[in-house]
Short mmCIF file of C-alpha atoms in Angstrom, two decimals:
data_model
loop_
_atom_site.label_atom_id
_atom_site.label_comp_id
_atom_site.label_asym_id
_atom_site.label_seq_id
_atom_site.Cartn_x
_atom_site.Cartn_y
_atom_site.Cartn_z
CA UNK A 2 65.63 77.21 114.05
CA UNK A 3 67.76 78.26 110.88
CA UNK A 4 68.65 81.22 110.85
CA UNK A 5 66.41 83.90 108.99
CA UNK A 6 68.13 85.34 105.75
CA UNK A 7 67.65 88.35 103.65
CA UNK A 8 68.39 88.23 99.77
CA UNK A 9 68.24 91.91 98.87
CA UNK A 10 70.20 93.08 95.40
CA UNK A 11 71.85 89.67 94.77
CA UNK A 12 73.08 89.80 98.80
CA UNK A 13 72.71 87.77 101.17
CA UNK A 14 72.70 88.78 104.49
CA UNK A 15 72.40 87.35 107.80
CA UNK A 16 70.82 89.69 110.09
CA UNK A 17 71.99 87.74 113.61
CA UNK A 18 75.51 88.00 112.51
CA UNK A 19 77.75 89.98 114.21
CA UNK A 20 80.87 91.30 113.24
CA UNK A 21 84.13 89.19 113.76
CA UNK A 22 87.06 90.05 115.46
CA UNK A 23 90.60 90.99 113.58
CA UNK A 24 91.73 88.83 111.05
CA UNK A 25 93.91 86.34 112.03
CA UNK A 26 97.58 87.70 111.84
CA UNK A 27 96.92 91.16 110.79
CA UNK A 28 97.75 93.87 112.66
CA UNK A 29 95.09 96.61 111.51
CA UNK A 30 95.93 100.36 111.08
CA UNK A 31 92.39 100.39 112.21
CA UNK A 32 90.78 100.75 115.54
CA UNK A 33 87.64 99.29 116.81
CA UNK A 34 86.72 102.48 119.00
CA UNK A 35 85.61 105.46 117.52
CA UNK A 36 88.98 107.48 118.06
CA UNK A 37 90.18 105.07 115.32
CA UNK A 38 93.27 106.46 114.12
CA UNK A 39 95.16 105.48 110.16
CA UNK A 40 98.30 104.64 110.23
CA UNK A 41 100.49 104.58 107.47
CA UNK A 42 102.56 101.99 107.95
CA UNK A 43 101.81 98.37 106.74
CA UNK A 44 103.22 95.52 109.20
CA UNK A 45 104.24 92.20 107.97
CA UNK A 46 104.55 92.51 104.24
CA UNK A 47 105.03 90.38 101.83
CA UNK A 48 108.61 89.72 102.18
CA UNK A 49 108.40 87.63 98.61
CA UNK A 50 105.87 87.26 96.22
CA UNK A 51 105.10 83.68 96.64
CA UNK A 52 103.25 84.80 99.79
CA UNK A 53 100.02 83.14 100.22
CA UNK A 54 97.54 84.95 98.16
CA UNK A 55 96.17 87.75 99.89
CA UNK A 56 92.30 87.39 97.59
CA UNK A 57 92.17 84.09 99.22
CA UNK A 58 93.22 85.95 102.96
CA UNK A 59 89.81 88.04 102.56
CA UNK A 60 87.67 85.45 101.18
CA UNK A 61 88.87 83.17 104.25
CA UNK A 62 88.08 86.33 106.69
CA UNK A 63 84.82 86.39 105.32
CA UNK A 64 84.95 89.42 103.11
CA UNK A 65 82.06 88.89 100.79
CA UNK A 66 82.58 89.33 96.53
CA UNK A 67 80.94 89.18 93.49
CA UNK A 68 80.65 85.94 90.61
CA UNK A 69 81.86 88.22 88.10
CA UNK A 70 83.99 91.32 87.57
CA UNK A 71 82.30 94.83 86.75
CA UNK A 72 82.99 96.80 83.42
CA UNK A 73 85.61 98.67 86.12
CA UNK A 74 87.96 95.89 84.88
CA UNK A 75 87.07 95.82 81.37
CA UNK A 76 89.72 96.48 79.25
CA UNK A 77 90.06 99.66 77.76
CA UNK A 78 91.90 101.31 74.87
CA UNK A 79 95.64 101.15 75.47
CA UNK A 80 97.27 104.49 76.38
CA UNK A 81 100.79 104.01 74.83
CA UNK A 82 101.98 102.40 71.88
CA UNK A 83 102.69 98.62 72.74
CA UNK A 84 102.10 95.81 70.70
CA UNK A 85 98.79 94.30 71.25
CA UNK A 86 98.67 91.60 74.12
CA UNK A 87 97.32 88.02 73.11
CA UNK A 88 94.37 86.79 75.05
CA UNK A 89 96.78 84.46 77.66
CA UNK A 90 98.70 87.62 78.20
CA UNK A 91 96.00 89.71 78.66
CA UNK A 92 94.24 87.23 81.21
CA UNK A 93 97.41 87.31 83.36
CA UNK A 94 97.84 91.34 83.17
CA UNK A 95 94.00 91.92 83.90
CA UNK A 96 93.60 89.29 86.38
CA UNK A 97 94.17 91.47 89.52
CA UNK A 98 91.97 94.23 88.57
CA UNK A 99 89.37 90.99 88.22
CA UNK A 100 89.82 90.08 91.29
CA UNK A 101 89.56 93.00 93.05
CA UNK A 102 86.65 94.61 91.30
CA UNK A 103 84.33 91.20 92.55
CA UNK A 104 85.19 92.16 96.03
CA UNK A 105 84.73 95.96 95.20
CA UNK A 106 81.96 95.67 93.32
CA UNK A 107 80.19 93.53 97.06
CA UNK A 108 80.61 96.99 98.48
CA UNK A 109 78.92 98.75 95.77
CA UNK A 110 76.12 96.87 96.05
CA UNK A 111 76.02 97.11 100.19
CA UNK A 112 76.27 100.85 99.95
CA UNK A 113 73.59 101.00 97.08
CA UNK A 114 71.32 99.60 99.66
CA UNK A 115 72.14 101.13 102.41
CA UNK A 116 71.80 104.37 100.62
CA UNK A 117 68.67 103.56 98.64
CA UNK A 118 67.20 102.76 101.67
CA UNK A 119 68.50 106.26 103.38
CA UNK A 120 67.45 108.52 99.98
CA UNK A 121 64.38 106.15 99.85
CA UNK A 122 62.91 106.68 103.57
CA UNK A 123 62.53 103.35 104.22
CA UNK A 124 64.01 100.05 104.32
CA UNK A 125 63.75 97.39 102.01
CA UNK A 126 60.33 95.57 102.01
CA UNK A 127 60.55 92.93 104.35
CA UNK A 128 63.98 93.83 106.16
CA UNK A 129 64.17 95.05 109.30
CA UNK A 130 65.73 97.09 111.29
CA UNK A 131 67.83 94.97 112.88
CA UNK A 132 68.70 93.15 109.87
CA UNK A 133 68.99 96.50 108.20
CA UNK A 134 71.81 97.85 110.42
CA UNK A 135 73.20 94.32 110.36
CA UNK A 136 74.01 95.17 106.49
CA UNK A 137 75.87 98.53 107.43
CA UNK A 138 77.87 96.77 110.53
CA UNK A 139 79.33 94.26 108.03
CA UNK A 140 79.94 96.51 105.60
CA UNK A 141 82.26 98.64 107.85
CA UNK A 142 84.05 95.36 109.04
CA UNK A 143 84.53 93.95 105.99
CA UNK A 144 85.71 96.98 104.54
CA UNK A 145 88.39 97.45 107.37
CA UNK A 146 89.76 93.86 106.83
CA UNK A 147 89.96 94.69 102.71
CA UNK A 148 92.18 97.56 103.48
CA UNK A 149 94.23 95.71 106.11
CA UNK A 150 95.35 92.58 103.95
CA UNK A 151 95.51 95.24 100.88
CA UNK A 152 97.86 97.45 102.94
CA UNK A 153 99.95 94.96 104.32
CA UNK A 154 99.82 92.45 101.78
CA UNK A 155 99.35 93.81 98.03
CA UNK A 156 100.37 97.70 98.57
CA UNK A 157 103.85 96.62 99.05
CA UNK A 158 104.31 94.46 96.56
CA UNK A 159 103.25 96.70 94.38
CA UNK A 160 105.06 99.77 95.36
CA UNK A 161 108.05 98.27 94.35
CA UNK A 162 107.43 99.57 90.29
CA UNK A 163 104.16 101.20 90.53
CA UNK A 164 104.30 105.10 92.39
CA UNK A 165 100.38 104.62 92.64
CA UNK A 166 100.61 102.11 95.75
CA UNK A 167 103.48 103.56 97.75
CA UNK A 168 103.41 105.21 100.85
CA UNK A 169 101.02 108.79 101.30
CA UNK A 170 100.36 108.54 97.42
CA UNK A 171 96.63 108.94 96.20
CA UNK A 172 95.09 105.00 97.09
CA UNK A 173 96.55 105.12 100.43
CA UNK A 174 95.51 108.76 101.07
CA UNK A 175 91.99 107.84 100.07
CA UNK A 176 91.59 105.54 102.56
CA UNK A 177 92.78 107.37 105.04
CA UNK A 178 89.75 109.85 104.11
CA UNK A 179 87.20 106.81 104.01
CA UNK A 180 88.07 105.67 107.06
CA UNK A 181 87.64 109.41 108.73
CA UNK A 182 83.44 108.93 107.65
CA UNK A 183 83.62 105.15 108.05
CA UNK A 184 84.59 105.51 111.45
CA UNK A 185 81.60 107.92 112.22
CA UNK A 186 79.26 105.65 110.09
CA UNK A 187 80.31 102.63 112.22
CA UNK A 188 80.01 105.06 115.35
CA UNK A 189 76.25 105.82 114.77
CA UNK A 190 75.45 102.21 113.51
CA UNK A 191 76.73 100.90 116.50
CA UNK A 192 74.73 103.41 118.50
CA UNK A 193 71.42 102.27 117.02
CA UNK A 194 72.13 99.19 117.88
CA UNK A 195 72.24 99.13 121.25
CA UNK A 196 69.26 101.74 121.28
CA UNK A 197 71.57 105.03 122.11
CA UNK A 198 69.87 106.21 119.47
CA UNK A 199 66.75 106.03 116.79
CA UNK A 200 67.52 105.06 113.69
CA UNK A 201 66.54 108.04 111.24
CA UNK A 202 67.57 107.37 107.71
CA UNK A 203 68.05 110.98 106.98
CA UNK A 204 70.66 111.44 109.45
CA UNK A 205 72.33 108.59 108.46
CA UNK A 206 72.49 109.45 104.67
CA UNK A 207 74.19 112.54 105.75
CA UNK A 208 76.79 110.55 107.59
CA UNK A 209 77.54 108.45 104.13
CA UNK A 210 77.67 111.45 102.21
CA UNK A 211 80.47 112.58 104.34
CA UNK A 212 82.39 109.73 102.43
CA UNK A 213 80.98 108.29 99.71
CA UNK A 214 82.35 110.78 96.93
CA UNK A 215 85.44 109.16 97.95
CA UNK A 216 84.95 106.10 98.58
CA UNK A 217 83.35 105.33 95.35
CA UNK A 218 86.00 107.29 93.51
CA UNK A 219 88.61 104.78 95.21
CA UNK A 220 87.02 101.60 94.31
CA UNK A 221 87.20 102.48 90.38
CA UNK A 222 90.51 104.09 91.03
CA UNK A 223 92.11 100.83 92.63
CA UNK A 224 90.90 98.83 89.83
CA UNK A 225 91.85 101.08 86.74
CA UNK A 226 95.39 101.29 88.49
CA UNK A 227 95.77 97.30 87.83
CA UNK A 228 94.00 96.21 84.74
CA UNK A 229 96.05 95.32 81.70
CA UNK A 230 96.64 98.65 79.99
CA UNK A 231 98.49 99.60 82.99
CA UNK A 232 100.43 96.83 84.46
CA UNK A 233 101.92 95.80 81.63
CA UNK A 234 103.73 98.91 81.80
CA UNK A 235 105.38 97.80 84.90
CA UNK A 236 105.44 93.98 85.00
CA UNK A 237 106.81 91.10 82.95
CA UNK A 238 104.29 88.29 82.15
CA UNK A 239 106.60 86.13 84.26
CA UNK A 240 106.37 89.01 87.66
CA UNK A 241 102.55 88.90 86.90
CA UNK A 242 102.35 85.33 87.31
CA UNK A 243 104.17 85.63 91.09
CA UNK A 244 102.03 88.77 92.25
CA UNK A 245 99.73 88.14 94.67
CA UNK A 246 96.50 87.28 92.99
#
């Protein structure tokens, strides 16, 4: 029998799915167990930017995105005085933040229903709960595996001009903090699923809320830090056409 599907939000889910194991040649900073500890370091980086593109590396992994970029990416009005960029040079500047806003704006949507659901007091008609906590599993994993490739794979690169994506500095200390609640949110997910516990929506709301602010904060954060306005103060057109994108 084919497998029963949810489309919830402009998702689809597969409820019977479970999670996958670590993505093929990464080395996570995170655990699976609920003592997972963030580490700063970022193993096997890109020793050159004609890597293999690390957007492709998620999609391959399984890491769900979006048809079209969010107005996240949009560009905005330019905060120093530069000559204005033609369209072909702003579609190579902005083309990052593009790229990572679809797969940011996936997790938007997962957490909007996962939280709905929680502020709601019930799941989605028609969902249930297994299929339900089958949305908040993959959202953890997926999640985990977006950090790991962007940790080992983009953050370096772009550490090399931009202060943003180096080591302890704001994106990296922000996921550290997402991954403190992620961690517990995975914890008590995983605990409902095996029937440890009940699933009660209220107590689960208040484990999101323990990292949501942030979390949310970081996707926008990531994005603003590579659209147009801001990596052309950084990059040539011809280093923006060998990033990693």
């Amino acid at each position: 029998m084919q497998m029963l599907r949810y489309l919830v939000g402009g998702l689809l889910f597969s409820p019977l799915r479970r999670p996958v194991q670590a993505p093929r040649g990464l080395v996570s900073s995170y655990s699976s167990s609920s003592s997972r500890a963030f580490t700063s370091a970022c193993p096997n980086p890109y020793n050159s930017m004609q890597e293999e593109n690390p957007f492709r590396e998620m999609a391959r992994e399984g890491v769900p995105r979006t048809d079209e970029p969010t107005d996240v990416a949009a560009p905005k009005k330019e905060e120093q005085d530069l000559p204005k960029l033609s369209p072909q040079e702003f579609r190579i500047y902005n083309r990052m933040a593009e790229h990572m806003d679809m797969f940011h704006e996936n997790f938007r949507q997962s957490w909007n229903l996962l939280m709905g659901a929680c502020t709601a007091g019930k799941r989605p008609q028609g969902m249930s709960i297994r299929a339900f906590l089958s949305v908040g599993e993959q959202f953890c994993h997926h999640l985990t595996i977006h950090h790991t490739i962007e940790e080992q794979h983009i953050f370096p690169v772009l550490a090399k001009k931009m202060p943003a994506f180096k080591k302890e500095l704001q994106l990296l200390t922000q996921h550290k903090k997402i991954h403190q609640g992620l961690d517990k949110f995975e914890e008590y997910i995983s605990q409902c699923r095996s029937g440890e516990k009940e699933l009660r929506l209220e107590e689960m709301k208040g484990v999101m809320e323990t990292f949501g602010g942030v979390l949310w904060q970081h996707l926008d954060d990531e994005v603003r830090e590579l659209r147009a306005e801001n990596m052309r103060k950084f990059w040539s057109p011809a280093e923006m056409r060998s990033l990693p994108m």
